[in-house]
Amino acid sequence: MCDQTFLAITFGPCDNCSQNKPLMNIYLKNEPINYCSLCVELMACQGLAKGETTNTLKAESESLKAKLEEERAKLHDVELHQVAEKIDALGQFVMKTRRTLKGHGNKVLCMDWCRDKRRIVSSSQDGKVIVWDAYTTNKEHAVTMPCTWVMACAYAPSGCAVACGGLDNKCSVYPLSLDKNENLAAKKKSVAMHTNYLSSCSFTNSDMQILTSSGDGTCALWDVESGQLLQSFHGHSADVLSLDLAPSETGNTFVSGGCDKKANVWDMRSGQNVQSFETHESDINNVKYYPSGDAFATGSDDATCRLYDLRADREVAIYSKDSIIFGASSVDFSLSGRLLFAGYNDYTINVWDVLKGTRVAILFGHENRVSTVRVSPDGTAFCSGSWDNTLRIWA
Amino acid sequence: MCVFLSIVQMEDVIARMQDEKNGIPIRTVKSFLSKIPSVFSGSDIVQWLLKNLFIEDQVEALHLGTLMAAHGYFFPISDHVLTLKDDGTFYRFQTPYFWPSNCWEPENTDYAVYLCKRTMQNKARLELADYEAESLARLQRAFARKWEFIFMQAEAQAKVDKKRDKIERKILDSQERAFWDVHRPVSVYGLQNDIRSNSPTHTPAPEAKQPTEEELREQIKFWQAQLDRHRLKMSKVAESLLSYTEQYSDYDPFLCTPDPSNPWISDDTTFWEMEASKEPGQTRVRRWGFVINEVLKDPVGREQFLKFLESEFSSENLRFWLAVQELKKRPIREVPTRVQEIWEEFLAAGAPSAINVDSKSYDKTTQNVKDPGRYAFEDAQEHIYKLMKSDSYSRFIRSSAYQELLQAKKKVKHFK
């Protein structure tokens, strides 16, 4: 709405082109400016052009994305569970709690296995990180972190250190001493620094590098000794909640999942996002590779778990039921990849037949949300941690 | 406001439960001198869940129903503890006004008004429970200054209530009480408290920013690269997943009991002791034959592979590959020195363990070594890996050394 009759009141140098002309007194973002009519027109056109460019780019991006989905769908000649009809169904499972680890005074948020197949490290809301010999249920080490909500913890491949972090936005490494009297906290080493909470951490094949994911939307690879950032990974548009390294002797990739509902595969060497999947309807809480490294599973707040294959470049299975309406917080595969163990916010653990897509068992026992589920390195058991302050070993 | 997907899905189920045709039959029950309006039994709920959500097990239905009760979607009319019992206990639905999806965060002043109002009602019917009386006393102390205001509000609400129809009042009173059972539960422990706590990771996300031109161009590049990707047909992928799982089934303790037993179940660690011994068992040796990575993964496998290659005087490839793996595990400080050492040993002119790399990789590596990083030998390593896979590895698997290991344990077992 521009009534020309009362606008050109003043005559003088234009704020933009400095020429002496009849000026239009207008307001730009509440600031009065005096432009000549030509400059006003130019400004309006530029704004239009810019808007147009962004819009055209957006449209191009959307159409490419749609085309990608089309291409992916073209190779979908059969469903996984259809091909799996020819293999035998699994028998009845007898899975019981074989050990209950009590000792945390608050919600257990995360746990990891030691490569010796029996020790574990667990972290909780009250800042306590405990190392257990799960076989004997003895506590071997305990550290109190200076922050609450320690959402991430990991065991070093050598078994000689643990890493943990959470609301302190850092990932710290504690060497484990054989001397019970030694104060572990004194030897603590701060390795990673993010600008928001640490959601997940993992050592690579070495005690010397740690991969982290954070609420700040990024993942990062760190040199433990120097604390140097080796590589950062940008691409998620919201909190990254989980990551998992590909189980390959030769590969350099990992997968991450987050609140933007995306699961991204990354090249550790270049920092590039090499593949991306977006089919979940809510936050992805956990990602885990299938043992061969060719696929990975996700657990999400949309109450489903899904399997994505990297070679087919798409989602290949959904694990869901009408009666499961609470989010899946954590997933892990059995050694052969036939079973998927998933912990849920409705306090249960559901065991899925990965190939046939059916549920083979539901495990009750925890008295609050199951926050973490991890299979032991030799696949003989899996451990679940819960907001009921306990951990359970199932076999 | 952020509402969890689980809340939305629960409310879908609750809406179905209240459906006139296919929902739970709601009725009025005669009791002593009065009527109990609008109720159904705990068993009704369990039966409905079993049938309509295709649940096979009563335990599962009861578990899900209990979670719904803890959220306050239906409540036992005579109990402050919101749990589900699979019997004739009477339950009533909560009015949608009080559903969690409305993101209720009632204040203590609201609770004070409520408790105060309760004292104004017919005491015989709605006497305060002990914990409610305690809460009221505490709140009176806390809000001493504004108690008059609270009292006035309570009075006004009580007045409105009195005007209502008796049956309607009964129902609304119970629903209001159930609302407070959710938000001011009788116990600090238990389900009703637990479901309300949330992880700091699940805060509502801020409004997504509009992507910049730069970001959009990046996105377009990404989608274009993805479109160029080579994809496999689903049928092929499915077969691959099936055969991998098939191959490893024998090694999966959840599918095939480990020999002699699963330590977690039998309390006997023999299985672990056998794995730790330097003498590899037959099943373990068989696994090396699946694919080269199995040999490279297993320290004993690596050792045997190396021994075999040394006997053929062709171990430099494997040693190079192992050295580069080890290089990547070093702290960044040690990398430049180590890169030099590996270069001298395997690739420099006159190297003692010279390996054969294609000229392209060689040139690239020569460049990389000038500015040494952890991935300096990446191309060379890839080339060597392919060579090992197609050549050395297949020879190893066919070798008598490997075959003997594979048969050796079998023989021993036979003579047991």
PDB file of C-alpha atoms in Angstrom, chain B residues 169-366:
ATOM      1  CA  ARG B 169     -21.084 -34.418  40.251  1.00  0.00           C
ATOM      2  CA  LYS B 170     -20.119 -37.919  41.281  1.00  0.00           C
ATOM      3  CA  ILE B 171     -18.387 -38.500  37.975  1.00  0.00           C
ATOM      4  CA  LEU B 172     -16.651 -35.118  37.818  1.00  0.00           C
ATOM      5  CA  ASP B 173     -15.492 -35.364  41.424  1.00  0.00           C
ATOM      6  CA  SER B 174     -13.885 -38.736  40.750  1.00  0.00           C
ATOM      7  CA  GLN B 175     -12.233 -37.452  37.574  1.00  0.00           C
ATOM      8  CA  GLU B 176     -10.844 -34.425  39.340  1.00  0.00           C
ATOM      9  CA  ARG B 177      -9.548 -36.646  42.122  1.00  0.00           C
ATOM     10  CA  ALA B 178      -7.884 -38.928  39.565  1.00  0.00           C
ATOM     11  CA  PHE B 179      -6.233 -35.894  37.955  1.00  0.00           C
ATOM     12  CA  TRP B 180      -4.639 -35.031  41.281  1.00  0.00           C
ATOM     13  CA  ASP B 181      -3.672 -38.663  41.801  1.00  0.00           C
ATOM     14  CA  VAL B 182      -1.546 -38.247  38.697  1.00  0.00           C
ATOM     15  CA  HIS B 183      -0.055 -34.866  39.523  1.00  0.00           C
ATOM     16  CA  ARG B 184       0.195 -35.165  43.301  1.00  0.00           C
ATOM     17  CA  PRO B 185       0.496 -38.916  43.759  1.00  0.00           C
ATOM     18  CA  VAL B 186       0.088 -40.519  47.137  1.00  0.00           C
ATOM     19  CA  SER B 187       3.602 -41.950  47.085  1.00  0.00           C
ATOM     20  CA  VAL B 188       6.945 -40.504  45.959  1.00  0.00           C
ATOM     21  CA  TYR B 189       7.749 -43.937  44.676  1.00  0.00           C
ATOM     22  CA  GLY B 190       6.076 -45.922  42.028  1.00  0.00           C
ATOM     23  CA  LEU B 191       4.781 -45.695  38.552  1.00  0.00           C
ATOM     24  CA  GLN B 192       2.902 -42.402  38.793  1.00  0.00           C
ATOM     25  CA  ASN B 193       6.035 -40.498  39.652  1.00  0.00           C
ATOM     26  CA  ASP B 194       8.301 -42.339  37.287  1.00  0.00           C
ATOM     27  CA  ILE B 195       6.338 -41.684  34.147  1.00  0.00           C
ATOM     28  CA  ARG B 196       6.530 -37.955  34.668  1.00  0.00           C
ATOM     29  CA  SER B 197      10.279 -37.627  34.791  1.00  0.00           C
ATOM     30  CA  ASN B 198      12.007 -36.916  31.556  1.00  0.00           C
ATOM     31  CA  SER B 199      15.438 -37.001  30.096  1.00  0.00           C
ATOM     32  CA  PRO B 200      17.168 -33.690  29.364  1.00  0.00           C
ATOM     33  CA  THR B 201      17.616 -34.929  25.816  1.00  0.00           C
ATOM     34  CA  HIS B 202      13.931 -34.700  25.156  1.00  0.00           C
ATOM     35  CA  THR B 203      13.331 -31.032  25.483  1.00  0.00           C
ATOM     36  CA  PRO B 204      11.174 -29.504  22.780  1.00  0.00           C
ATOM     37  CA  ALA B 205      13.379 -28.576  19.840  1.00  0.00           C
ATOM     38  CA  PRO B 206      13.639 -24.902  18.923  1.00  0.00           C
ATOM     39  CA  GLU B 207      12.043 -23.775  15.678  1.00  0.00           C
ATOM     40  CA  ALA B 208      14.109 -25.028  12.770  1.00  0.00           C
ATOM     41  CA  LYS B 209      15.879 -22.159  11.059  1.00  0.00           C
ATOM     42  CA  GLN B 210      15.236 -21.550   7.402  1.00  0.00           C
ATOM     43  CA  PRO B 211      18.170 -23.008   5.474  1.00  0.00           C
ATOM     44  CA  THR B 212      20.516 -20.493   3.896  1.00  0.00           C
ATOM     45  CA  GLU B 213      21.357 -20.413   0.201  1.00  0.00           C
ATOM     46  CA  GLU B 214      24.716 -21.955   1.001  1.00  0.00           C
ATOM     47  CA  GLU B 215      23.104 -24.805   2.913  1.00  0.00           C
ATOM     48  CA  LEU B 216      20.592 -25.418   0.137  1.00  0.00           C
ATOM     49  CA  ARG B 217      23.371 -25.679  -2.450  1.00  0.00           C
ATOM     50  CA  GLU B 218      25.127 -28.187  -0.193  1.00  0.00           C
ATOM     51  CA  GLN B 219      21.910 -30.162   0.105  1.00  0.00           C
ATOM     52  CA  ILE B 220      21.488 -30.244  -3.669  1.00  0.00           C
ATOM     53  CA  LYS B 221      25.044 -31.482  -4.118  1.00  0.00           C
ATOM     54  CA  PHE B 222      24.380 -34.175  -1.540  1.00  0.00           C
ATOM     55  CA  TRP B 223      21.171 -35.388  -3.206  1.00  0.00           C
ATOM     56  CA  GLN B 224      22.908 -35.455  -6.586  1.00  0.00           C
ATOM     57  CA  ALA B 225      25.738 -37.554  -5.176  1.00  0.00           C
ATOM     58  CA  GLN B 226      23.199 -39.913  -3.619  1.00  0.00           C
ATOM     59  CA  LEU B 227      21.374 -40.287  -6.918  1.00  0.00           C
ATOM     60  CA  ASP B 228      24.640 -41.401  -8.546  1.00  0.00           C
ATOM     61  CA  ARG B 229      25.069 -44.155  -5.987  1.00  0.00           C
ATOM     62  CA  HIS B 230      24.984 -47.746  -7.172  1.00  0.00           C
ATOM     63  CA  ARG B 231      22.217 -49.677  -5.434  1.00  0.00           C
ATOM     64  CA  LEU B 232      21.537 -53.363  -5.120  1.00  0.00           C
ATOM     65  CA  LYS B 233      18.169 -54.995  -5.674  1.00  0.00           C
ATOM     66  CA  MET B 234      16.290 -55.912  -2.519  1.00  0.00           C
ATOM     67  CA  SER B 235      16.166 -59.589  -3.496  1.00  0.00           C
ATOM     68  CA  LYS B 236      19.954 -59.715  -3.637  1.00  0.00           C
ATOM     69  CA  VAL B 237      20.335 -57.860  -0.364  1.00  0.00           C
ATOM     70  CA  ALA B 238      17.838 -60.131   1.355  1.00  0.00           C
ATOM     71  CA  GLU B 239      19.715 -63.238   0.209  1.00  0.00           C
ATOM     72  CA  SER B 240      22.943 -61.745   1.513  1.00  0.00           C
ATOM     73  CA  LEU B 241      21.445 -61.009   4.932  1.00  0.00           C
ATOM     74  CA  LEU B 242      19.992 -64.506   5.107  1.00  0.00           C
ATOM     75  CA  SER B 243      23.241 -66.219   4.208  1.00  0.00           C
ATOM     76  CA  TYR B 244      25.307 -64.163   6.631  1.00  0.00           C
ATOM     77  CA  THR B 245      22.966 -64.998   9.474  1.00  0.00           C
ATOM     78  CA  GLU B 246      22.909 -68.622   8.404  1.00  0.00           C
ATOM     79  CA  GLN B 247      26.686 -68.818   8.359  1.00  0.00           C
ATOM     80  CA  TYR B 248      27.049 -67.373  11.840  1.00  0.00           C
ATOM     81  CA  SER B 249      24.106 -69.139  13.479  1.00  0.00           C
ATOM     82  CA  ASP B 250      26.351 -71.786  14.972  1.00  0.00           C
ATOM     83  CA  TYR B 251      28.391 -69.082  16.632  1.00  0.00           C
ATOM     84  CA  ASP B 252      25.417 -67.261  18.109  1.00  0.00           C
ATOM     85  CA  PRO B 253      24.982 -68.383  21.734  1.00  0.00           C
ATOM     86  CA  PHE B 254      21.331 -67.370  21.628  1.00  0.00           C
ATOM     87  CA  LEU B 255      20.681 -69.774  18.757  1.00  0.00           C
ATOM     88  CA  CYS B 256      23.155 -72.538  19.455  1.00  0.00           C
ATOM     89  CA  THR B 257      24.296 -73.425  22.959  1.00  0.00           C
ATOM     90  CA  PRO B 258      28.028 -72.831  23.297  1.00  0.00           C
ATOM     91  CA  ASP B 259      30.261 -75.786  24.006  1.00  0.00           C
ATOM     92  CA  PRO B 260      30.455 -76.862  26.837  1.00  0.00           C
ATOM     93  CA  SER B 261      28.016 -74.316  28.249  1.00  0.00           C
ATOM     94  CA  ASN B 262      27.056 -70.654  28.450  1.00  0.00           C
ATOM     95  CA  PRO B 263      28.983 -69.307  31.467  1.00  0.00           C
ATOM     96  CA  TRP B 264      26.121 -66.989  32.443  1.00  0.00           C
ATOM     97  CA  ILE B 265      23.705 -69.886  32.679  1.00  0.00           C
ATOM     98  CA  SER B 266      25.896 -72.677  34.024  1.00  0.00           C
ATOM     99  CA  ASP B 267      28.204 -70.592  36.237  1.00  0.00           C
ATOM    100  CA  ASP B 268      31.072 -72.424  34.577  1.00  0.00           C
ATOM    101  CA  THR B 269      33.732 -70.352  32.788  1.00  0.00           C
ATOM    102  CA  THR B 270      35.240 -73.184  30.720  1.00  0.00           C
ATOM    103  CA  PHE B 271      33.896 -71.681  27.511  1.00  0.00           C
ATOM    104  CA  TRP B 272      35.813 -68.463  28.150  1.00  0.00           C
ATOM    105  CA  GLU B 273      38.961 -70.277  29.202  1.00  0.00           C
ATOM    106  CA  MET B 274      38.929 -72.252  25.970  1.00  0.00           C
ATOM    107  CA  GLU B 275      38.543 -69.075  23.906  1.00  0.00           C
ATOM    108  CA  ALA B 276      41.419 -67.440  25.748  1.00  0.00           C
ATOM    109  CA  SER B 277      43.802 -70.321  25.199  1.00  0.00           C
ATOM    110  CA  LYS B 278      46.366 -70.156  22.438  1.00  0.00           C
ATOM    111  CA  GLU B 279      45.051 -73.424  21.081  1.00  0.00           C
ATOM    112  CA  PRO B 280      42.231 -72.476  18.740  1.00  0.00           C
ATOM    113  CA  GLY B 281      39.226 -74.770  18.768  1.00  0.00           C
ATOM    114  CA  GLN B 282      37.869 -76.303  15.591  1.00  0.00           C
ATOM    115  CA  THR B 283      34.817 -74.014  15.373  1.00  0.00           C
ATOM    116  CA  ARG B 284      37.038 -71.003  15.789  1.00  0.00           C
ATOM    117  CA  VAL B 285      39.397 -72.175  13.026  1.00  0.00           C
ATOM    118  CA  ARG B 286      36.439 -72.880  10.748  1.00  0.00           C
ATOM    119  CA  ARG B 287      35.332 -69.288  11.148  1.00  0.00           C
ATOM    120  CA  TRP B 288      38.630 -68.039   9.701  1.00  0.00           C
ATOM    121  CA  GLY B 289      37.653 -69.720   6.480  1.00  0.00           C
ATOM    122  CA  PHE B 290      34.512 -67.581   6.015  1.00  0.00           C
ATOM    123  CA  VAL B 291      36.170 -64.390   4.922  1.00  0.00           C
ATOM    124  CA  ILE B 292      39.556 -62.707   5.303  1.00  0.00           C
ATOM    125  CA  ASN B 293      38.308 -60.306   7.970  1.00  0.00           C
ATOM    126  CA  GLU B 294      37.696 -63.200  10.339  1.00  0.00           C
ATOM    127  CA  VAL B 295      41.390 -64.099  10.211  1.00  0.00           C
ATOM    128  CA  LEU B 296      42.453 -60.490  10.605  1.00  0.00           C
ATOM    129  CA  LYS B 297      40.053 -59.950  13.541  1.00  0.00           C
ATOM    130  CA  ASP B 298      41.223 -62.905  15.604  1.00  0.00           C
ATOM    131  CA  PRO B 299      44.709 -62.450  17.158  1.00  0.00           C
ATOM    132  CA  VAL B 300      45.387 -66.180  16.936  1.00  0.00           C
ATOM    133  CA  GLY B 301      44.175 -66.177  13.337  1.00  0.00           C
ATOM    134  CA  ARG B 302      46.502 -63.303  12.514  1.00  0.00           C
ATOM    135  CA  GLU B 303      49.374 -65.155  14.102  1.00  0.00           C
ATOM    136  CA  GLN B 304      48.718 -68.326  12.101  1.00  0.00           C
ATOM    137  CA  PHE B 305      48.277 -66.374   8.875  1.00  0.00           C
ATOM    138  CA  LEU B 306      51.556 -64.560   9.485  1.00  0.00           C
ATOM    139  CA  LYS B 307      53.366 -67.796  10.301  1.00  0.00           C
ATOM    140  CA  PHE B 308      52.141 -69.354   7.069  1.00  0.00           C
ATOM    141  CA  LEU B 309      53.216 -66.366   4.977  1.00  0.00           C
ATOM    142  CA  GLU B 310      56.607 -66.264   6.669  1.00  0.00           C
ATOM    143  CA  SER B 311      57.133 -69.888   5.751  1.00  0.00           C
ATOM    144  CA  GLU B 312      56.579 -68.787   2.149  1.00  0.00           C
ATOM    145  CA  PHE B 313      58.759 -65.697   2.514  1.00  0.00           C
ATOM    146  CA  SER B 314      55.813 -63.526   1.489  1.00  0.00           C
ATOM    147  CA  SER B 315      54.809 -61.919   4.770  1.00  0.00           C
ATOM    148  CA  GLU B 316      55.625 -58.313   3.878  1.00  0.00           C
ATOM    149  CA  ASN B 317      52.110 -57.564   2.669  1.00  0.00           C
ATOM    150  CA  LEU B 318      50.449 -58.677   5.860  1.00  0.00           C
ATOM    151  CA  ARG B 319      53.102 -56.993   7.977  1.00  0.00           C
ATOM    152  CA  PHE B 320      52.537 -53.760   6.088  1.00  0.00           C
ATOM    153  CA  TRP B 321      48.800 -54.019   6.529  1.00  0.00           C
ATOM    154  CA  LEU B 322      49.182 -54.686  10.269  1.00  0.00           C
ATOM    155  CA  ALA B 323      51.646 -51.834  10.650  1.00  0.00           C
ATOM    156  CA  VAL B 324      49.225 -49.367   9.032  1.00  0.00           C
ATOM    157  CA  GLN B 325      46.371 -50.589  11.261  1.00  0.00           C
ATOM    158  CA  GLU B 326      48.595 -50.072  14.252  1.00  0.00           C
ATOM    159  CA  LEU B 327      49.592 -46.620  13.007  1.00  0.00           C
ATOM    160  CA  LYS B 328      45.955 -45.502  13.080  1.00  0.00           C
ATOM    161  CA  LYS B 329      45.728 -46.493  16.732  1.00  0.00           C
ATOM    162  CA  ARG B 330      48.607 -44.290  17.831  1.00  0.00           C
ATOM    163  CA  PRO B 331      48.235 -40.902  19.483  1.00  0.00           C
ATOM    164  CA  ILE B 332      48.485 -38.140  16.875  1.00  0.00           C
ATOM    165  CA  ARG B 333      51.810 -37.024  18.334  1.00  0.00           C
ATOM    166  CA  GLU B 334      53.509 -40.276  17.370  1.00  0.00           C
ATOM    167  CA  VAL B 335      52.091 -40.448  13.854  1.00  0.00           C
ATOM    168  CA  PRO B 336      54.725 -38.552  11.814  1.00  0.00           C
ATOM    169  CA  THR B 337      57.613 -40.651  13.169  1.00  0.00           C
ATOM    170  CA  ARG B 338      55.747 -43.880  12.651  1.00  0.00           C
ATOM    171  CA  VAL B 339      54.787 -42.918   9.089  1.00  0.00           C
ATOM    172  CA  GLN B 340      58.470 -42.450   8.313  1.00  0.00           C
ATOM    173  CA  GLU B 341      59.338 -45.790   9.832  1.00  0.00           C
ATOM    174  CA  ILE B 342      56.700 -47.599   7.803  1.00  0.00           C
ATOM    175  CA  TRP B 343      57.806 -45.823   4.652  1.00  0.00           C
ATOM    176  CA  GLU B 344      61.418 -46.846   5.210  1.00  0.00           C
ATOM    177  CA  GLU B 345      60.524 -50.441   5.961  1.00  0.00           C
ATOM    178  CA  PHE B 346      58.056 -51.116   3.164  1.00  0.00           C
ATOM    179  CA  LEU B 347      57.989 -48.517   0.422  1.00  0.00           C
ATOM    180  CA  ALA B 348      61.209 -46.502   0.161  1.00  0.00           C
ATOM    181  CA  ALA B 349      63.753 -47.385  -2.487  1.00  0.00           C
ATOM    182  CA  GLY B 350      65.690 -50.368  -1.203  1.00  0.00           C
ATOM    183  CA  ALA B 351      63.168 -51.069   1.567  1.00  0.00           C
ATOM    184  CA  PRO B 352      63.906 -54.311   3.467  1.00  0.00           C
ATOM    185  CA  SER B 353      60.307 -55.511   3.240  1.00  0.00           C
ATOM    186  CA  ALA B 354      59.392 -53.974  -0.087  1.00  0.00           C
ATOM    187  CA  ILE B 355      55.747 -54.348  -1.031  1.00  0.00           C
ATOM    188  CA  ASN B 356      54.318 -54.133  -4.512  1.00  0.00           C
ATOM    189  CA  VAL B 357      51.865 -51.299  -4.938  1.00  0.00           C
ATOM    190  CA  ASP B 358      50.365 -49.951  -8.183  1.00  0.00           C
ATOM    191  CA  SER B 359      51.995 -46.771  -9.429  1.00  0.00           C
ATOM    192  CA  LYS B 360      48.967 -44.569  -8.761  1.00  0.00           C
ATOM    193  CA  SER B 361      48.829 -45.542  -5.083  1.00  0.00           C
ATOM    194  CA  TYR B 362      52.588 -45.255  -4.854  1.00  0.00           C
ATOM    195  CA  ASP B 363      52.600 -41.694  -6.150  1.00  0.00           C
ATOM    196  CA  LYS B 364      49.753 -40.706  -3.883  1.00  0.00           C
ATOM    197  CA  THR B 365      51.502 -42.247  -0.877  1.00  0.00           C
ATOM    198  CA  THR B 366      54.752 -40.450  -1.729  1.00  0.00           C
TER     199      THR B 366
END
